[in-house]
mmCIF file of C-alpha atoms in Angstrom:
data_model
loop_
_atom_site.group_PDB
_atom_site.id
_atom_site.type_symbol
_atom_site.label_atom_id
_atom_site.label_comp_id
_atom_site.label_asym_id
_atom_site.label_seq_id
_atom_site.Cartn_x
_atom_site.Cartn_y
_atom_site.Cartn_z
ATOM 1 C CA ASP A 202 17.867 -2.834 11.767
ATOM 2 C CA ALA A 203 18.160 -1.136 8.206
ATOM 3 C CA LYS A 204 15.042 0.280 6.803
ATOM 4 C CA THR A 205 13.069 -0.702 3.783
ATOM 5 C CA THR A 206 11.449 0.487 0.908
ATOM 6 C CA GLN A 207 8.660 -1.069 -1.145
ATOM 7 C CA PRO A 208 5.982 -0.200 -3.500
ATOM 8 C CA PRO A 209 2.708 0.222 -1.500
ATOM 9 C CA SER A 210 0.872 -2.029 -4.523
ATOM 10 C CA MET A 211 1.579 -4.107 -7.397
ATOM 11 C CA ASP A 212 -0.561 -6.290 -9.729
ATOM 12 C CA CYS A 213 0.131 -9.325 -11.629
ATOM 13 C CA ALA A 214 -1.883 -11.621 -14.335
ATOM 14 C CA GLU A 215 -2.118 -15.533 -12.994
ATOM 15 C CA GLY A 216 0.696 -17.858 -14.397
ATOM 16 C CA ARG A 217 3.055 -14.934 -14.803
ATOM 17 C CA ALA A 218 6.327 -13.949 -12.949
ATOM 18 C CA ALA A 219 5.417 -11.310 -9.805
ATOM 19 C CA ASN A 220 8.912 -9.683 -9.037
ATOM 20 C CA LEU A 221 8.511 -7.662 -6.244
ATOM 21 C CA PRO A 222 11.384 -5.195 -5.032
ATOM 22 C CA CYS A 223 12.825 -3.751 -1.731
ATOM 23 C CA ASN A 224 15.132 -1.345 -1.317
ATOM 24 C CA HIS A 225 17.341 -1.574 1.551
ATOM 25 C CA SER A 226 20.205 1.375 1.100
ATOM 26 C CA THR A 227 21.489 1.108 4.857
ATOM 27 C CA ILE A 228 21.660 -2.578 4.949
ATOM 28 C CA SER A 229 24.631 -3.401 7.008
ATOM 29 C CA GLY A 230 27.343 -6.216 6.010
ATOM 30 C CA ASN A 231 25.967 -8.894 8.775
ATOM 31 C CA GLU A 232 21.979 -7.996 7.930
ATOM 32 C CA TYR A 233 19.652 -10.926 6.304
ATOM 33 C CA VAL A 234 16.969 -9.923 4.198
ATOM 34 C CA TYR A 235 13.749 -11.715 4.806
ATOM 35 C CA TRP A 236 10.774 -12.064 2.957
ATOM 36 C CA TYR A 237 7.375 -12.687 4.548
ATOM 37 C CA ARG A 238 3.652 -12.657 2.800
ATOM 38 C CA GLN A 239 0.520 -11.989 4.685
ATOM 39 C CA ILE A 240 -2.793 -13.549 3.592
ATOM 40 C CA HIS A 241 -6.304 -11.442 3.945
ATOM 41 C CA SER A 242 -6.767 -12.156 8.319
ATOM 42 C CA GLN A 243 -3.893 -15.344 8.902
ATOM 43 C CA GLY A 244 -1.204 -14.724 10.374
ATOM 44 C CA PRO A 245 1.665 -13.775 8.430
ATOM 45 C CA GLN A 246 3.952 -16.961 6.583
ATOM 46 C CA TYR A 247 7.915 -16.801 6.236
ATOM 47 C CA ILE A 248 8.326 -17.142 2.589
ATOM 48 C CA ILE A 249 12.870 -17.082 1.913
ATOM 49 C CA HIS A 250 15.563 -15.471 3.651
ATOM 50 C CA GLY A 251 19.011 -14.664 2.378
ATOM 51 C CA LEU A 252 22.156 -12.814 2.752
ATOM 52 C CA LYS A 253 24.604 -12.485 -0.072
ATOM 53 C CA ASN A 254 24.001 -15.121 -2.589
ATOM 54 C CA ASN A 255 20.557 -15.551 -4.247
ATOM 55 C CA GLU A 256 18.252 -17.639 -3.068
ATOM 56 C CA THR A 257 15.533 -20.581 -4.127
ATOM 57 C CA ASN A 258 13.030 -22.401 -2.426
ATOM 58 C CA GLU A 259 9.451 -24.253 -3.001
ATOM 59 C CA MET A 260 7.791 -21.194 -2.674
ATOM 60 C CA ALA A 261 9.860 -18.783 -4.680
ATOM 61 C CA SER A 262 13.347 -17.040 -5.454
ATOM 62 C CA LEU A 263 14.563 -14.186 -3.982
ATOM 63 C CA ILE A 264 17.555 -12.300 -5.824
ATOM 64 C CA ILE A 265 20.110 -9.726 -3.967
ATOM 65 C CA THR A 266 21.981 -6.781 -6.105
ATOM 66 C CA GLU A 267 26.164 -7.255 -5.471
ATOM 67 C CA ASP A 268 25.695 -4.081 -3.631
ATOM 68 C CA ARG A 269 22.863 -5.480 -1.357
ATOM 69 C CA LYS A 270 21.394 -2.686 -1.654
ATOM 70 C CA SER A 271 18.485 -3.848 -2.998
ATOM 71 C CA SER A 272 16.840 -7.268 -3.625
ATOM 72 C CA THR A 273 13.843 -8.652 -5.455
ATOM 73 C CA LEU A 274 11.250 -11.616 -4.624
ATOM 74 C CA ILE A 275 10.257 -13.179 -7.521
ATOM 75 C CA LEU A 276 6.923 -15.891 -7.723
ATOM 76 C CA PRO A 277 7.051 -17.573 -10.715
ATOM 77 C CA HIS A 278 4.014 -18.528 -11.986
ATOM 78 C CA ALA A 279 1.943 -16.678 -9.407
ATOM 79 C CA THR A 280 -1.756 -18.048 -8.821
ATOM 80 C CA LEU A 281 -4.841 -16.236 -7.353
ATOM 81 C CA ARG A 282 -3.730 -17.844 -3.898
ATOM 82 C CA ASP A 283 -0.757 -15.535 -3.988
ATOM 83 C CA THR A 284 -2.415 -12.418 -3.350
ATOM 84 C CA ALA A 285 -1.509 -11.091 -0.329
ATOM 85 C CA VAL A 286 0.481 -8.346 1.863
ATOM 86 C CA TYR A 287 4.279 -9.021 1.005
ATOM 87 C CA TYR A 288 7.030 -7.687 3.866
ATOM 88 C CA CYS A 289 10.505 -7.305 3.377
ATOM 89 C CA ILE A 290 12.550 -7.086 6.650
ATOM 90 C CA VAL A 291 16.037 -6.981 7.084
ATOM 91 C CA ARG A 292 17.209 -8.225 10.523
ATOM 92 C CA GLY A 293 20.696 -8.625 12.503
ATOM 93 C CA ALA A 294 22.147 -11.947 13.182
ATOM 94 C CA SER A 295 22.622 -11.059 16.807
ATOM 95 C CA LEU A 296 22.367 -13.084 19.744
ATOM 96 C CA GLN A 297 21.301 -10.147 21.655
ATOM 97 C CA GLY A 298 18.186 -9.154 23.021
ATOM 98 C CA ALA A 299 14.697 -10.128 21.060
ATOM 99 C CA GLN A 300 14.717 -11.155 18.097
ATOM 100 C CA LYS A 301 11.455 -9.950 16.691
ATOM 101 C CA LEU A 302 10.244 -9.247 13.421
ATOM 102 C CA VAL A 303 10.161 -5.028 12.084
ATOM 103 C CA PHE A 304 6.877 -5.117 9.898
ATOM 104 C CA GLY A 305 6.762 -2.068 7.441
ATOM 105 C CA GLN A 306 3.455 -1.459 5.172
ATOM 106 C CA GLY A 307 4.362 -4.022 2.625
ATOM 107 C CA THR A 308 3.636 -4.333 -0.941
ATOM 108 C CA ARG A 309 0.149 -5.236 -1.133
ATOM 109 C CA LEU A 310 0.083 -7.762 -4.475
ATOM 110 C CA THR A 311 -2.939 -8.392 -6.650
ATOM 111 C CA ILE A 312 -3.400 -11.592 -8.876
ATOM 112 C CA ASN A 313 -5.594 -11.043 -11.330
ATOM 113 C CA PRO A 314 -7.288 -14.123 -13.623
ATOM 114 C CA ASP B 242 2.596 -32.013 12.413
ATOM 115 C CA ALA B 243 0.431 -28.990 14.069
ATOM 116 C CA GLY B 244 1.386 -25.665 12.791
ATOM 117 C CA VAL B 245 1.217 -22.864 16.192
ATOM 118 C CA THR B 246 -2.328 -22.620 17.812
ATOM 119 C CA GLN B 247 -4.004 -19.564 19.391
ATOM 120 C CA SER B 248 -7.814 -19.227 21.309
ATOM 121 C CA PRO B 249 -10.006 -17.972 21.081
ATOM 122 C CA THR B 250 -10.676 -17.138 17.684
ATOM 123 C CA HIS B 251 -12.421 -14.112 18.285
ATOM 124 C CA LEU B 252 -12.852 -11.932 21.649
ATOM 125 C CA ILE B 253 -15.431 -8.997 22.378
ATOM 126 C CA LYS B 254 -14.559 -7.197 25.499
ATOM 127 C CA THR B 255 -15.412 -4.175 26.858
ATOM 128 C CA ARG B 256 -13.259 -0.883 28.477
ATOM 129 C CA GLY B 257 -11.292 -1.482 31.530
ATOM 130 C CA GLN B 258 -12.068 -5.190 31.114
ATOM 131 C CA GLN B 259 -8.870 -7.893 30.994
ATOM 132 C CA VAL B 260 -8.400 -9.967 28.761
ATOM 133 C CA THR B 261 -6.025 -13.045 28.703
ATOM 134 C CA LEU B 262 -4.645 -14.752 25.101
ATOM 135 C CA ARG B 263 -3.175 -18.338 24.674
ATOM 136 C CA CYS B 264 -0.793 -19.553 22.240
ATOM 137 C CA SER B 265 0.882 -23.387 21.592
ATOM 138 C CA PRO B 266 3.885 -22.960 19.912
ATOM 139 C CA ILE B 267 4.846 -25.709 17.077
ATOM 140 C CA SER B 268 6.173 -29.256 19.445
ATOM 141 C CA GLY B 269 10.206 -28.525 20.111
ATOM 142 C CA HIS B 270 9.799 -24.813 19.394
ATOM 143 C CA LYS B 271 10.850 -23.256 22.691
ATOM 144 C CA SER B 272 10.507 -19.588 21.605
ATOM 145 C CA VAL B 273 7.426 -17.732 21.617
ATOM 146 C CA SER B 274 6.604 -14.142 20.525
ATOM 147 C CA TRP B 275 3.569 -11.730 21.013
ATOM 148 C CA TYR B 276 2.517 -9.370 17.970
ATOM 149 C CA GLN B 277 -0.445 -6.920 18.043
ATOM 150 C CA GLN B 278 -1.573 -6.029 14.160
ATOM 151 C CA VAL B 279 -3.967 -2.885 14.320
ATOM 152 C CA LEU B 280 -6.087 -3.097 10.976
ATOM 153 C CA GLY B 281 -4.496 -1.639 8.394
ATOM 154 C CA GLN B 282 -0.579 -1.725 9.852
ATOM 155 C CA GLY B 283 2.303 -4.561 9.929
ATOM 156 C CA PRO B 284 2.360 -6.501 12.670
ATOM 157 C CA GLN B 285 4.035 -5.113 15.286
ATOM 158 C CA PHE B 286 6.155 -6.665 17.984
ATOM 159 C CA ILE B 287 4.928 -6.984 21.573
ATOM 160 C CA PHE B 288 7.334 -9.705 24.122
ATOM 161 C CA GLN B 289 9.376 -12.479 22.806
ATOM 162 C CA TYR B 290 9.831 -15.444 25.126
ATOM 163 C CA TYR B 291 12.138 -18.453 25.340
ATOM 164 C CA GLU B 292 12.958 -21.066 28.243
ATOM 165 C CA LYS B 293 10.042 -19.357 30.497
ATOM 166 C CA GLU B 294 11.734 -15.761 31.037
ATOM 167 C CA GLU B 295 11.479 -12.551 28.830
ATOM 168 C CA ARG B 296 13.651 -11.945 26.407
ATOM 169 C CA GLY B 297 12.394 -8.619 25.053
ATOM 170 C CA ARG B 298 9.434 -6.393 25.348
ATOM 171 C CA GLY B 299 8.343 -3.760 22.392
ATOM 172 C CA ASN B 300 6.942 -0.110 23.205
ATOM 173 C CA PHE B 301 4.005 -1.172 25.056
ATOM 174 C CA PRO B 302 2.243 0.363 28.502
ATOM 175 C CA ASP B 303 2.611 -2.541 31.426
ATOM 176 C CA ARG B 304 -0.786 -3.501 30.988
ATOM 177 C CA PHE B 305 0.394 -6.086 28.761
ATOM 178 C CA SER B 306 2.160 -8.579 30.376
ATOM 179 C CA ALA B 307 3.087 -12.545 28.839
ATOM 180 C CA ARG B 308 4.706 -15.607 30.372
ATOM 181 C CA GLN B 309 5.447 -18.886 29.342
ATOM 182 C CA PHE B 310 4.793 -22.334 31.053
ATOM 183 C CA PRO B 311 7.415 -25.480 31.360
ATOM 184 C CA ASN B 312 5.554 -26.857 27.991
ATOM 185 C CA TYR B 313 6.410 -23.510 26.138
ATOM 186 C CA SER B 314 2.841 -22.391 25.288
ATOM 187 C CA SER B 315 2.162 -18.943 26.241
ATOM 188 C CA GLU B 316 -0.179 -16.150 27.725
ATOM 189 C CA LEU B 317 -0.563 -12.935 26.791
ATOM 190 C CA ASN B 318 -2.712 -10.591 29.601
ATOM 191 C CA VAL B 319 -4.044 -7.398 28.505
ATOM 192 C CA ASN B 320 -5.812 -5.138 31.696
ATOM 193 C CA ALA B 321 -8.053 -2.015 31.670
ATOM 194 C CA LEU B 322 -8.461 -2.500 28.339
ATOM 195 C CA LEU B 323 -8.374 0.672 25.927
ATOM 196 C CA LEU B 324 -10.223 0.649 22.417
ATOM 197 C CA GLY B 325 -7.658 1.364 20.826
ATOM 198 C CA ASP B 326 -6.398 -2.251 22.022
ATOM 199 C CA SER B 327 -8.760 -3.788 19.372
ATOM 200 C CA ALA B 328 -6.741 -5.666 17.100
ATOM 201 C CA LEU B 329 -5.354 -9.100 15.755
ATOM 202 C CA TYR B 330 -3.296 -10.219 18.218
ATOM 203 C CA LEU B 331 -0.357 -12.761 16.530
ATOM 204 C CA CYS B 332 1.800 -15.420 17.987
ATOM 205 C CA ALA B 333 4.858 -16.951 16.774
ATOM 206 C CA SER B 334 7.410 -18.933 17.585
ATOM 207 C CA SER B 335 10.491 -20.757 16.473
ATOM 208 C CA LEU B 336 13.396 -23.065 17.438
ATOM 209 C CA ALA B 337 15.495 -20.708 19.385
ATOM 210 C CA VAL B 338 16.572 -17.145 19.930
ATOM 211 C CA PHE B 339 20.332 -18.315 19.471
ATOM 212 C CA THR B 340 20.072 -18.864 15.150
ATOM 213 C CA THR B 341 20.577 -16.671 12.240
ATOM 214 C CA ALA B 342 17.857 -17.304 10.841
ATOM 215 C CA LEU B 343 14.763 -15.558 12.114
ATOM 216 C CA LYS B 344 12.031 -17.897 10.823
ATOM 217 C CA GLN B 345 8.802 -17.407 13.245
ATOM 218 C CA PHE B 346 5.815 -19.219 12.278
ATOM 219 C CA PHE B 347 3.058 -17.464 13.025
ATOM 220 C CA GLY B 348 -0.814 -18.515 14.653
ATOM 221 C CA PRO B 349 -3.762 -17.391 12.824
ATOM 222 C CA GLY B 350 -4.349 -14.901 15.156
ATOM 223 C CA THR B 351 -6.917 -13.548 18.047
ATOM 224 C CA ARG B 352 -9.161 -10.615 16.941
ATOM 225 C CA LEU B 353 -9.836 -8.740 20.275
ATOM 226 C CA THR B 354 -12.461 -5.898 19.825
ATOM 227 C CA VAL B 355 -13.122 -3.761 22.081
ATOM 228 C CA LEU B 356 -16.442 -1.445 23.024
#
């Protein structure tokens, strides 16, 4: 699984778009980019995932660069409830062995009123 | 629909004791994974079970064991507890393992404190 690099912390004003970057320069062709978040003392929550194309769902948008070496998670209108640690994870679509998530340190996002 | 449930919520044990943590996956999910999260760190993979068989094990000692039951619920057992086992233990369920989408749904966790 490719290694990811995220800034340790970020701040964003309530109501503005929060853009969380992730570098994954060693990503290989069959590896997906996943985003999870963890609100204090709760279990991680799946947000979105993608392979090549940009993806959007009710929670967020995922923008993956053309060379796939980096991506950005966008929360379009951040609220105080979006304050959490956000994890970017790269994982191959392997059908062998355990389907495990490898969490790094993540980005601690603080939404300010 | 109910999400992943775990019990107990909190647990306090002393060194050397044994503990059993329980997890019920989302209805219809056949795979259960266990993670350990030490304070200040991201979750670390311990085990995955699918259809009652172990699919993978993380880098944890043999003191850690798990099993999955016919109803797909799971138990994590830790023997001879050490202070360093104090952590939030998370259970995650997913539909299956043969899928390209690694969407795992996590429970609220069990907070284990070892004194």
